[in-house]
mmCIF file of C-alpha atoms in Angstrom:
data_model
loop_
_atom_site.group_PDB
_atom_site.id
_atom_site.type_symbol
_atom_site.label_atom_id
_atom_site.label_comp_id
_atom_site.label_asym_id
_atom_site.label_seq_id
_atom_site.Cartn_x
_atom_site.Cartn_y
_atom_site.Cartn_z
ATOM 1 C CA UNK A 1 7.842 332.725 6.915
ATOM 2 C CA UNK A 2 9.304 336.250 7.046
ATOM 3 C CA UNK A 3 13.212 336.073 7.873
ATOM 4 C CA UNK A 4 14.406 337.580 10.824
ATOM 5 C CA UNK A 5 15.168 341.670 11.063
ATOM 6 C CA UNK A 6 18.644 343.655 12.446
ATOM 7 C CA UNK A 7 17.712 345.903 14.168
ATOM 8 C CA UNK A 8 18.224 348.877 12.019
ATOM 9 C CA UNK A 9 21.365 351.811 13.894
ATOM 10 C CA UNK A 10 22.570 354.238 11.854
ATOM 11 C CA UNK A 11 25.361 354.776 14.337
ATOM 12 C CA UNK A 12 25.844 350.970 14.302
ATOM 13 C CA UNK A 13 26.288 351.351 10.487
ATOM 14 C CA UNK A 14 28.614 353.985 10.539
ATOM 15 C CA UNK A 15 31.116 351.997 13.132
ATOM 16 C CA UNK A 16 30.927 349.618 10.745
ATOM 17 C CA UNK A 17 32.277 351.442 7.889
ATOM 18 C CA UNK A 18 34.436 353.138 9.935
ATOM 19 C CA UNK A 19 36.171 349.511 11.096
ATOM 20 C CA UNK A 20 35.779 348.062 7.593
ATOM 21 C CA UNK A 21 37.579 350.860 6.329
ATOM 22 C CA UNK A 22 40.099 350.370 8.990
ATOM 23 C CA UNK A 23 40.479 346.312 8.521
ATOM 24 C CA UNK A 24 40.684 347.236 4.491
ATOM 25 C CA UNK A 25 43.819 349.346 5.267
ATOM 26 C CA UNK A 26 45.693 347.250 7.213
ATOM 27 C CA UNK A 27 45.352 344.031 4.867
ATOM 28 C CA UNK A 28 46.267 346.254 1.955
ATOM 29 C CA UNK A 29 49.417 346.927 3.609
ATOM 30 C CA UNK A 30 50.297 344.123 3.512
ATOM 31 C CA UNK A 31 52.566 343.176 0.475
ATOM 32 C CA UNK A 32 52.394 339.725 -0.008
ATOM 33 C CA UNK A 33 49.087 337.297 -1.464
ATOM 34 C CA UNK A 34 48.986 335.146 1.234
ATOM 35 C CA UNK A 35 46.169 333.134 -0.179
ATOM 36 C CA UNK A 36 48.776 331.373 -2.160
ATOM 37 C CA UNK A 37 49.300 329.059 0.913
ATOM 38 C CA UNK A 38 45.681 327.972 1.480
ATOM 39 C CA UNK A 39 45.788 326.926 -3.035
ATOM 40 C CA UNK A 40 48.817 325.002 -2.158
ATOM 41 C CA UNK A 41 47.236 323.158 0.809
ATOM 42 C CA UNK A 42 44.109 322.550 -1.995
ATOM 43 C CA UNK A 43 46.577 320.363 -3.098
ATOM 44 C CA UNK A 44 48.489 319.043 -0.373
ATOM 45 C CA UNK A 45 45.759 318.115 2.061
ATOM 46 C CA UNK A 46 43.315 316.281 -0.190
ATOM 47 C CA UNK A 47 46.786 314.138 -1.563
ATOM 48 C CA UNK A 48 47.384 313.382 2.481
ATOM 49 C CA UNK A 49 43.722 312.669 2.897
ATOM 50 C CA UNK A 50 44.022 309.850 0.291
ATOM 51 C CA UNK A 51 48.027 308.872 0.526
ATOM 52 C CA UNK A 52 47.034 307.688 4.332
ATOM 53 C CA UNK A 53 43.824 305.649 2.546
ATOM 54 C CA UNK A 54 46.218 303.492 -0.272
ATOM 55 C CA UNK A 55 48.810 303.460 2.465
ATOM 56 C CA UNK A 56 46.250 301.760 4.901
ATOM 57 C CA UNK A 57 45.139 299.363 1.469
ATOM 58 C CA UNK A 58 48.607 298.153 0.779
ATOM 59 C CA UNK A 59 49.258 297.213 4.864
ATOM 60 C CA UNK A 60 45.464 295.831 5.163
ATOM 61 C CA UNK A 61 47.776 292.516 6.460
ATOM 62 C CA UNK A 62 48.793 294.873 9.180
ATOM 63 C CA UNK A 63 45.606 295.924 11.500
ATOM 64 C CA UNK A 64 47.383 298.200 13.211
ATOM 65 C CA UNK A 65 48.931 300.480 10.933
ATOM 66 C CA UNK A 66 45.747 300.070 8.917
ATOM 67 C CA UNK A 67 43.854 301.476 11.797
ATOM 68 C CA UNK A 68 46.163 304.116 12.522
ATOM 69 C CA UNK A 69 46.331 305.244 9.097
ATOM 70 C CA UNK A 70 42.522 305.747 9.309
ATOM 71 C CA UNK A 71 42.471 307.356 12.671
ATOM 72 C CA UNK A 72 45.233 310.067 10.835
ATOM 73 C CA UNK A 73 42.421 310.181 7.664
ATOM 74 C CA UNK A 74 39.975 311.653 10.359
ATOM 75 C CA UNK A 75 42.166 314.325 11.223
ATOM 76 C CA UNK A 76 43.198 315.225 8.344
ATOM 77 C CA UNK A 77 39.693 315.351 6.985
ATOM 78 C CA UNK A 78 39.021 318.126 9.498
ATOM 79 C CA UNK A 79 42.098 319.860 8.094
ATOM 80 C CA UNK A 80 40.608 319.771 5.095
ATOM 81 C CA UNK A 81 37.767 321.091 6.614
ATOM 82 C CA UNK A 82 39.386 324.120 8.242
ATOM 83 C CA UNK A 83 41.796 325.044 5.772
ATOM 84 C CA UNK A 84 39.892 324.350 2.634
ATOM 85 C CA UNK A 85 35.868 323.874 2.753
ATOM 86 C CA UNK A 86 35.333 326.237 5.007
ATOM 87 C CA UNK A 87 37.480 328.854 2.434
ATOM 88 C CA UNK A 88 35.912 327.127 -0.447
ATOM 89 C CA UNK A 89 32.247 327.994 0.401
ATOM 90 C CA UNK A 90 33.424 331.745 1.020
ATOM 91 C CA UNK A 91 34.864 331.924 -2.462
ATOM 92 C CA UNK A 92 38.502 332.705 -0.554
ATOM 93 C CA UNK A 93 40.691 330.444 -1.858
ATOM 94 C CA UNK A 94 40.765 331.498 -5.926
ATOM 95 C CA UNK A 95 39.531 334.424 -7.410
ATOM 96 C CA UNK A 96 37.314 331.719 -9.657
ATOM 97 C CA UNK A 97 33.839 330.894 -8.169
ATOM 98 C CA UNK A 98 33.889 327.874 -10.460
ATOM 99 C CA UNK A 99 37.980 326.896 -8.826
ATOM 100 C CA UNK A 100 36.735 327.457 -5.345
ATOM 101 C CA UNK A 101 33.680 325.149 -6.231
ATOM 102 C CA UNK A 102 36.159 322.468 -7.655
ATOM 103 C CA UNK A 103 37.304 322.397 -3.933
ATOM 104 C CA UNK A 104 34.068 322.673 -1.938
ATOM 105 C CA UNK A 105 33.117 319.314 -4.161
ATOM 106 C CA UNK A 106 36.198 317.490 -2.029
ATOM 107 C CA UNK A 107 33.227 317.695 0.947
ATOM 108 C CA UNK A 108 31.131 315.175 -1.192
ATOM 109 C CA UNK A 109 34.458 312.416 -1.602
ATOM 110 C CA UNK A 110 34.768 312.407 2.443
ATOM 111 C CA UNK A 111 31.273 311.665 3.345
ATOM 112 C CA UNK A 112 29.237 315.237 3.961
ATOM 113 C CA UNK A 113 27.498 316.804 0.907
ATOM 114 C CA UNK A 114 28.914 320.369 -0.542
ATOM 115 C CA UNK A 115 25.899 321.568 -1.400
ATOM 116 C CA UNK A 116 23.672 321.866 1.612
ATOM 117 C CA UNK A 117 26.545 322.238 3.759
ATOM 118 C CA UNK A 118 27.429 325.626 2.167
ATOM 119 C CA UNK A 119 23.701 326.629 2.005
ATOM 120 C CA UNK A 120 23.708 326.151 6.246
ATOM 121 C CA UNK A 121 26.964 328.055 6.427
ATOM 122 C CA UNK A 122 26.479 330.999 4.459
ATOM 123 C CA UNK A 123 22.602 331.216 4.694
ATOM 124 C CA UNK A 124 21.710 330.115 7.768
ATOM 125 C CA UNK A 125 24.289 330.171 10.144
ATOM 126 C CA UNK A 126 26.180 333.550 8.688
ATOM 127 C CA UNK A 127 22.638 335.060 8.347
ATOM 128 C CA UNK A 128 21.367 334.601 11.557
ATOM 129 C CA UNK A 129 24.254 332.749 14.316
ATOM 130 C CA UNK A 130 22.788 331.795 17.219
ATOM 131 C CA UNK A 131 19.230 332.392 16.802
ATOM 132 C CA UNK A 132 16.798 329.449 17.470
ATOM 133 C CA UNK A 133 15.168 328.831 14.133
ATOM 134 C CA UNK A 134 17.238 330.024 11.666
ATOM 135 C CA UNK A 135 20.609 329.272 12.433
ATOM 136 C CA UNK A 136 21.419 325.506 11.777
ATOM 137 C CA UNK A 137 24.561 325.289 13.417
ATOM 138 C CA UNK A 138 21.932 325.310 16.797
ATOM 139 C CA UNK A 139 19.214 323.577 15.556
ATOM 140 C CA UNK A 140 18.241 321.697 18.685
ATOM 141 C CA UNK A 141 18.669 317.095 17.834
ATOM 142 C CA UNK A 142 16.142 316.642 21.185
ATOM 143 C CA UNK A 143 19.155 314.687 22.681
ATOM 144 C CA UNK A 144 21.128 317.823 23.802
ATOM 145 C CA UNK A 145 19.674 321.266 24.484
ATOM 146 C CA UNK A 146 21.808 324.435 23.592
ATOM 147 C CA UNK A 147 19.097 327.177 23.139
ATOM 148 C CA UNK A 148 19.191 328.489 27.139
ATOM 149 C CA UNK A 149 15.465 330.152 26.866
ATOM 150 C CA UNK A 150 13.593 326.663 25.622
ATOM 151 C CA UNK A 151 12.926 324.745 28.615
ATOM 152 C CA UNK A 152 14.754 321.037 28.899
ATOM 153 C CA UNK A 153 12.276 318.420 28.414
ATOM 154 C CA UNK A 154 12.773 314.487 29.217
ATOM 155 C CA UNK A 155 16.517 313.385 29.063
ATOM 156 C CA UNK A 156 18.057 316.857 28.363
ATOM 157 C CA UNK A 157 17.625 317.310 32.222
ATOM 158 C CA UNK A 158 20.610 315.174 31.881
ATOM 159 C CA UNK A 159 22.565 316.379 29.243
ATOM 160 C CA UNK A 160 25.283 317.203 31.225
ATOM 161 C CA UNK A 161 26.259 313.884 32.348
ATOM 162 C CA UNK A 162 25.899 312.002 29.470
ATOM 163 C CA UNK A 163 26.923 314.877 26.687
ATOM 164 C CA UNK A 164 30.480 313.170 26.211
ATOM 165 C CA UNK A 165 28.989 309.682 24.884
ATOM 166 C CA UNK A 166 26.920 311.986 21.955
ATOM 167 C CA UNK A 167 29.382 314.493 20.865
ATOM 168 C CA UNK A 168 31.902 311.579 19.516
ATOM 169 C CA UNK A 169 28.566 310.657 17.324
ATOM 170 C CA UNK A 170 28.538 314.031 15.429
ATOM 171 C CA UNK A 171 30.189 313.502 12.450
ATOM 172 C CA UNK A 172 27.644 309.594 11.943
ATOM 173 C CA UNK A 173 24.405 311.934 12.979
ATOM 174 C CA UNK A 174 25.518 314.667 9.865
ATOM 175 C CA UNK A 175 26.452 311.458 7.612
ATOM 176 C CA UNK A 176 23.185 309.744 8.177
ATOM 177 C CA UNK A 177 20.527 312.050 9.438
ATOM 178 C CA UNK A 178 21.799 315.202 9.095
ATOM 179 C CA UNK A 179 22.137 315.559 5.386
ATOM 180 C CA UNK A 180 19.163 313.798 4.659
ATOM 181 C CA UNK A 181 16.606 315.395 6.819
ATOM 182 C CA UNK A 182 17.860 318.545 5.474
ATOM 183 C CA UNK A 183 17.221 317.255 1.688
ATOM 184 C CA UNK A 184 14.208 315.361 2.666
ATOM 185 C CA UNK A 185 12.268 316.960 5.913
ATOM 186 C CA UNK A 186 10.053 319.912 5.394
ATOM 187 C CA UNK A 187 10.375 320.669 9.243
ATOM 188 C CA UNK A 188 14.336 321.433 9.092
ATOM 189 C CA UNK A 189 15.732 324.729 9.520
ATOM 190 C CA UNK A 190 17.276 325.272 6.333
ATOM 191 C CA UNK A 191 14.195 325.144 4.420
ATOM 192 C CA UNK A 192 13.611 328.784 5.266
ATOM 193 C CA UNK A 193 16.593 329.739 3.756
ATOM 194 C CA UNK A 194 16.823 327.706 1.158
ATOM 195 C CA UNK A 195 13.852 327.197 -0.455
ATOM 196 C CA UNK A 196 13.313 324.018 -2.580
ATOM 197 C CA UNK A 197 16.238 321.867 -3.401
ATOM 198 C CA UNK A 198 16.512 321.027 -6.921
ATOM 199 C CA UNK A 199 15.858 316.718 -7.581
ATOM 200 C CA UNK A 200 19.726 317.006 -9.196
ATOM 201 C CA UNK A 201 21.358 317.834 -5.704
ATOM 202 C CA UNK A 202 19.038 314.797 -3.545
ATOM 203 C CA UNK A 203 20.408 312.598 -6.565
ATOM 204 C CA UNK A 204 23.826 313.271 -6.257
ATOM 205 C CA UNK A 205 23.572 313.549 -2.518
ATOM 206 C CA UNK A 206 22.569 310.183 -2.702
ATOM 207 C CA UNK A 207 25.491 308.497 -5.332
ATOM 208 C CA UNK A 208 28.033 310.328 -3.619
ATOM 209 C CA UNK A 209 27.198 308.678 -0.387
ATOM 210 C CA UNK A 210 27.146 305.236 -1.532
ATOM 211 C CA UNK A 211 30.605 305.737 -3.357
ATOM 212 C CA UNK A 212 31.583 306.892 0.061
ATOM 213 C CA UNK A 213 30.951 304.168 1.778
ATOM 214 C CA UNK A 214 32.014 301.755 -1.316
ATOM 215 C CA UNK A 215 35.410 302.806 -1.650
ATOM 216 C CA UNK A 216 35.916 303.607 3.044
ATOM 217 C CA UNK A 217 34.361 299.460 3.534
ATOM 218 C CA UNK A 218 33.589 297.756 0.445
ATOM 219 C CA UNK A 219 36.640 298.071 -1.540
ATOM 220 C CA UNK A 220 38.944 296.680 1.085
ATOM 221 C CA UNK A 221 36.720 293.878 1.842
ATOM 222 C CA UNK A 222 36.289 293.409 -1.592
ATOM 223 C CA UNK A 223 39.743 293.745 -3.182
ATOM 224 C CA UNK A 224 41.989 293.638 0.004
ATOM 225 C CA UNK A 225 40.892 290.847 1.887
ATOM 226 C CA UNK A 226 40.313 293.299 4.780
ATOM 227 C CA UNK A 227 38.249 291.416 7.095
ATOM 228 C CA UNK A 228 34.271 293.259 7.745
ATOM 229 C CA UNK A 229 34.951 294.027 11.542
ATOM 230 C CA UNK A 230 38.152 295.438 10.497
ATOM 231 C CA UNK A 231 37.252 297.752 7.776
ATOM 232 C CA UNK A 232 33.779 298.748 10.065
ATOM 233 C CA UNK A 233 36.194 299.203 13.113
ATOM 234 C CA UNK A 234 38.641 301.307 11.094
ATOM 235 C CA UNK A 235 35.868 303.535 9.521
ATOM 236 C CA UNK A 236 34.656 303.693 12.377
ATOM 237 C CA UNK A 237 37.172 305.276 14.790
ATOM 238 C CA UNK A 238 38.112 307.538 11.626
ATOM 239 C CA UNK A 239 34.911 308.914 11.917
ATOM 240 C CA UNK A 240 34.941 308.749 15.723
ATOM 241 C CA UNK A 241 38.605 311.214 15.542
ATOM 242 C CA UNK A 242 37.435 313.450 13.319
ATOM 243 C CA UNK A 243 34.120 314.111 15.142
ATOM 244 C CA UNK A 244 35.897 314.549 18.520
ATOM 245 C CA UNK A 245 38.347 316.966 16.422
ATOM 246 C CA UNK A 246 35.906 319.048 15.171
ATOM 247 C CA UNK A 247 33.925 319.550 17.941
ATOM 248 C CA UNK A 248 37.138 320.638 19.990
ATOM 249 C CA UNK A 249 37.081 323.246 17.895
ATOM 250 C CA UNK A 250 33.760 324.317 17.137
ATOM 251 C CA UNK A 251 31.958 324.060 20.504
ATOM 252 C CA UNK A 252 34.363 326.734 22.005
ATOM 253 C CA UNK A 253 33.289 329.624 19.453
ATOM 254 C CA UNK A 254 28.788 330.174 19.831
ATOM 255 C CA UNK A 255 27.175 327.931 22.338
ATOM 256 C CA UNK A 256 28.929 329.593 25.657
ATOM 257 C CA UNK A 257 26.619 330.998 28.435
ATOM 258 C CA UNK A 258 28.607 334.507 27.792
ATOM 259 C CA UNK A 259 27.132 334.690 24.403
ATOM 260 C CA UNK A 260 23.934 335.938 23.383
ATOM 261 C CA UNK A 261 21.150 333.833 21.926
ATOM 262 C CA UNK A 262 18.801 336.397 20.545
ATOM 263 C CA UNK A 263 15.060 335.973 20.745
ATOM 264 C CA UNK A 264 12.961 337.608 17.786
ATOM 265 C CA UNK A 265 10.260 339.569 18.400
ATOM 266 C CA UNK A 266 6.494 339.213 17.257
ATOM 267 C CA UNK A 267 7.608 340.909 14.066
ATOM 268 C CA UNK A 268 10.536 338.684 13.744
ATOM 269 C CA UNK A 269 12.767 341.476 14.520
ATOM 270 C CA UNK A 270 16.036 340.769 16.029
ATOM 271 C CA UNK A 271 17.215 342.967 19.279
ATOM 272 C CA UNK A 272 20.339 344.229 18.156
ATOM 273 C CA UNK A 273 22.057 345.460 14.813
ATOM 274 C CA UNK A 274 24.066 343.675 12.706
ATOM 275 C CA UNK A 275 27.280 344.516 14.225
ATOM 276 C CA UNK A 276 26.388 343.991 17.607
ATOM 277 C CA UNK A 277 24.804 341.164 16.967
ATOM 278 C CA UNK A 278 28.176 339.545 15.615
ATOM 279 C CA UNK A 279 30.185 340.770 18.701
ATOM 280 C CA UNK A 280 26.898 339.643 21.421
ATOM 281 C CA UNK A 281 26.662 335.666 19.672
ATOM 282 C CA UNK A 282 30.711 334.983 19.029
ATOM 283 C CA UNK A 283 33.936 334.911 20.598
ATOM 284 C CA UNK A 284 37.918 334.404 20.026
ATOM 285 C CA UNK A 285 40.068 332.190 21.487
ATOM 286 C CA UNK A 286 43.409 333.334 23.546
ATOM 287 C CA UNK A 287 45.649 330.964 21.356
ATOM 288 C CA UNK A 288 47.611 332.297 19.149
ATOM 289 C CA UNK A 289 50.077 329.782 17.804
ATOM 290 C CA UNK A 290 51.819 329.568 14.165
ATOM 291 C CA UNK A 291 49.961 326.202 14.737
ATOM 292 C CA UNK A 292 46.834 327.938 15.211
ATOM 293 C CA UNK A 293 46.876 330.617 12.765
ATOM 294 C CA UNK A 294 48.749 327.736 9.618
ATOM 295 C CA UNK A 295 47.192 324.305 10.558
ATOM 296 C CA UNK A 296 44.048 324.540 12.457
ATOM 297 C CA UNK A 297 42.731 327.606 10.014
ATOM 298 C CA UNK A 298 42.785 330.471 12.274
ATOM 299 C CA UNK A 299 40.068 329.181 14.053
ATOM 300 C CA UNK A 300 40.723 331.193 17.408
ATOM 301 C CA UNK A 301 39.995 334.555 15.444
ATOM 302 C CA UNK A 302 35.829 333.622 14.865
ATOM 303 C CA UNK A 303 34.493 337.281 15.225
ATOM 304 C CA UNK A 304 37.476 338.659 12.715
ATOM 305 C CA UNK A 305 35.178 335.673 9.955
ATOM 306 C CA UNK A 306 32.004 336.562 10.926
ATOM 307 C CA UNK A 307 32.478 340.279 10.359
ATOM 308 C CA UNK A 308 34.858 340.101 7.118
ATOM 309 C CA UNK A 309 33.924 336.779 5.549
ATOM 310 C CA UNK A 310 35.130 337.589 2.613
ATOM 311 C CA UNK A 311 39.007 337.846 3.633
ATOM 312 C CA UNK A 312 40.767 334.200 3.975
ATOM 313 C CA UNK A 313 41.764 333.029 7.587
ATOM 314 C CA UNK A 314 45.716 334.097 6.882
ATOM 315 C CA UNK A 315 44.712 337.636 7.468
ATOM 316 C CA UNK A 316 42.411 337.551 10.732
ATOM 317 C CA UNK A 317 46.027 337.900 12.877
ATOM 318 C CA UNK A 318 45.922 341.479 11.929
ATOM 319 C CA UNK A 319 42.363 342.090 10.910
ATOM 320 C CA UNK A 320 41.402 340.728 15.103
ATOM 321 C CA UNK A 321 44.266 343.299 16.236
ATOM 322 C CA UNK A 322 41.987 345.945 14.365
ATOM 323 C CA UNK A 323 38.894 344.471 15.840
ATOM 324 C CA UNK A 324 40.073 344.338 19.094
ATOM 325 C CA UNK A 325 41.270 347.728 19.791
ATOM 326 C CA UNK A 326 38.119 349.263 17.954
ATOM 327 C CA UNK A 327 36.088 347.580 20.264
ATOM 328 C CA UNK A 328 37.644 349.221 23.566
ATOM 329 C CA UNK A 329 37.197 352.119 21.699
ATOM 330 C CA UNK A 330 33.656 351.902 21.252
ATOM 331 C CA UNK A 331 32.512 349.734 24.161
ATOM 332 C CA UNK A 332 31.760 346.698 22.067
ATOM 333 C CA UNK A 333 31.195 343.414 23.126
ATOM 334 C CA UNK A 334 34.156 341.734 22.140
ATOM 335 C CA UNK A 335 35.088 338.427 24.429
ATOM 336 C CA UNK A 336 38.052 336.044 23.919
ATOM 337 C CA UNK A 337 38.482 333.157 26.342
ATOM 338 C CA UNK A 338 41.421 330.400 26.371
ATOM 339 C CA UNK A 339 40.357 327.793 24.793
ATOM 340 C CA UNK A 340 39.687 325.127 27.701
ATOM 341 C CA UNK A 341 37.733 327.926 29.555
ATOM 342 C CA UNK A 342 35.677 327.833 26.737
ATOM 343 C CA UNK A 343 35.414 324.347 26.289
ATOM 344 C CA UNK A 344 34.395 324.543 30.337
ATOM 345 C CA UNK A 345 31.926 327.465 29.298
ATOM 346 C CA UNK A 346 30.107 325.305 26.954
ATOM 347 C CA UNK A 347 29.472 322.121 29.805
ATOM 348 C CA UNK A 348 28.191 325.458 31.756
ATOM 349 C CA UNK A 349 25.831 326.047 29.623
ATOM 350 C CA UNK A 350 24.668 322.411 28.886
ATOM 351 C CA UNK A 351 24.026 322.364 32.893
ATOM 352 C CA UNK A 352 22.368 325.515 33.050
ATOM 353 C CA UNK A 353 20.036 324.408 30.180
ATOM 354 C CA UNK A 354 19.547 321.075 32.025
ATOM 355 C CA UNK A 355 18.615 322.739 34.881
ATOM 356 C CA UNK A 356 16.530 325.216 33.380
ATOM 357 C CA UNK A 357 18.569 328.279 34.946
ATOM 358 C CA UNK A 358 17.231 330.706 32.505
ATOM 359 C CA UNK A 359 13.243 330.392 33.671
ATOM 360 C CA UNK A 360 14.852 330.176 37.356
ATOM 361 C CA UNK A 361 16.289 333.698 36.656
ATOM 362 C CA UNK A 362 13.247 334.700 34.539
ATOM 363 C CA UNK A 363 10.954 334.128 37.964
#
């Protein structure tokens, strides 16, 4: 199938270059390397990641502070997310493709898989965010319903009042269906993007989730005398953290009723170009916290990533002040909501869908 089409704006083009030329100013006025920070976290995080795992090993005769200590691994394995995968993939953290790789791998040790993860982020969702069909990060489960325009069918009439048992799921449904549908089902998203996946990457896929689970259950069971309902129950609320973590702060940044989910055309062409199409599907957050910008990754700044990927999160403080003021300029679509109005945005838009406000307003 033909990938989707920008619409093609010379003018659109030009404010582009006139922005990126802007953006490229600013950061090279700054004086330090900032990056160095994220390459020391590379280091940091993962040792945390793993400290609180032997810690929790050598108190297994304490349940509590072995359940605790796994509760703290699932945050800090979105940390690791933030700080470092998410970097990793976008080649932001060393100048070395192969370094940056190194890191990206830590995404097979903690139960995801590097490889089609990056392949969804860069080619799929990056490519085309927020359109149904191509952009993974939306690609509807048939429990919840996110895509306003596709009507609700069976039990997503209902998505709104039973949303908050699913979402704590996320991280088990990308562990054990996610991954593997993508490898293994012809149907999924990614295959449009991606093409054929090489035998090499279902194989490892497939070793690195066993080790996974050998050395999270087995090994304390086996060589800890943990007991099986307390290494399950431990695993399992890590998991259980870390997906209610990431989801705080994902959800708040694409699926909102204020942004845009473009529909493509019977030529697969896409209604607006490029540029607008960044500033129509994404917003920013109002925080703007030292504990924002340093621990959580600069997450708040989303439309400062999706329109200069290729700068780390350390410099989207200043590279959003550019954004922001070049959009009043130019009457661009630039949104930024706190981040529980987004977070109330998003249940908006799960009722709407539910609902089926979007063929309401259509009639």
């Amino acid at each position: 199938m033909e990938k989707p089409i920008y619409l093609k704006d010379s003018e659109d083009a030009k404010l582009f270059n006139e922005l990126r030329k802007k953006v490229n100013q600013r950061i090279e006025a700054i004086p330090e390397n900032r990056d160095i920070y994220i390459q020391i976290k590379a280091i940091i995080l993962p040792l945390v990641y793993f400290g609180l795992y032997v810690f929790a090993l050598f108190n297994a005769e304490k349940p509590w502070v072995y359940i605790l200590s796994f509760v703290l691994m699932g945050i800090s394995l979105v940390l690791i997310y933030l700080n470092l995968i998410h970097e990793a993939a976008h080649n932001n953290i060393y100048k070395s493709k192969k370094l940056n790789g190194l890191v990206l791998q830590i995404f097979d040790f903690v139960g995801a898989n590097s490889y089609i993860w990056k392949k969804r982020h860069i080619a799929s969702h990056h490519a085309y965010p927020n359109v149904d069909g191509w952009d993974t990060d939306i690609e509807q489960s048939g429990l919840l319903l996110i895509v306003p325009w596709i009507k609700a069918k069976g039990v997503q009439k209902y998505q709104h009042f039973f949303f908050f048992l699913v979402y704590p799921l996320y991280l088990f449904n990308w562990m054990f269906i996610r991954d593997f549908r993508d490898f293994f089902d012809k149907e999924r998203v990614i295959l449009k993007t991606q093409g054929a996946i090489p035998m090499v990457e279902k194989v490892k896929m497939i070793n690195y989730k066993l080790f996974y689970f050998f050395y999270q259950i087995a090994v304390p069971v086996l060589f800890f005398k943990v007991s099986i309902g307390l290494a399950l129950g431990a695993w399992f609320l890590q998991v259980i953290s870390a997906s209610i973590f990431a989801l705080f702060v994902l959800l708040p940044l694409h699926p909102l009723p204020d942004n845009a989910f473009p529909k493509l055309d019977e030529k697969n062409g896409l209604p607006y170009s490029w540029l607008h199409h960044q500033f129509e599907v994404t917003n920013d957050l109002q925080e703007n916290s030292w504990f924002v910008r340093n621990v959580l990754g600069n997450f708040n700044f989303h439309v400062a990533h999706h329109l200069f990927p290729n700068y780390s999160y350390l410099y989207y403080n200043e590279i959003t002040e550019e954004i922001e003021k070049f959009a009043k300029e130019h009457n661009l679509a630039y949104k930024r909501f706190p981040i529980f109005t987004a977070l109330g945005k998003h249940v908006d838009l799960l009722k709407q869908n539910a609902n089926n406000a979007y063929f309401i307003l259509e009639e």
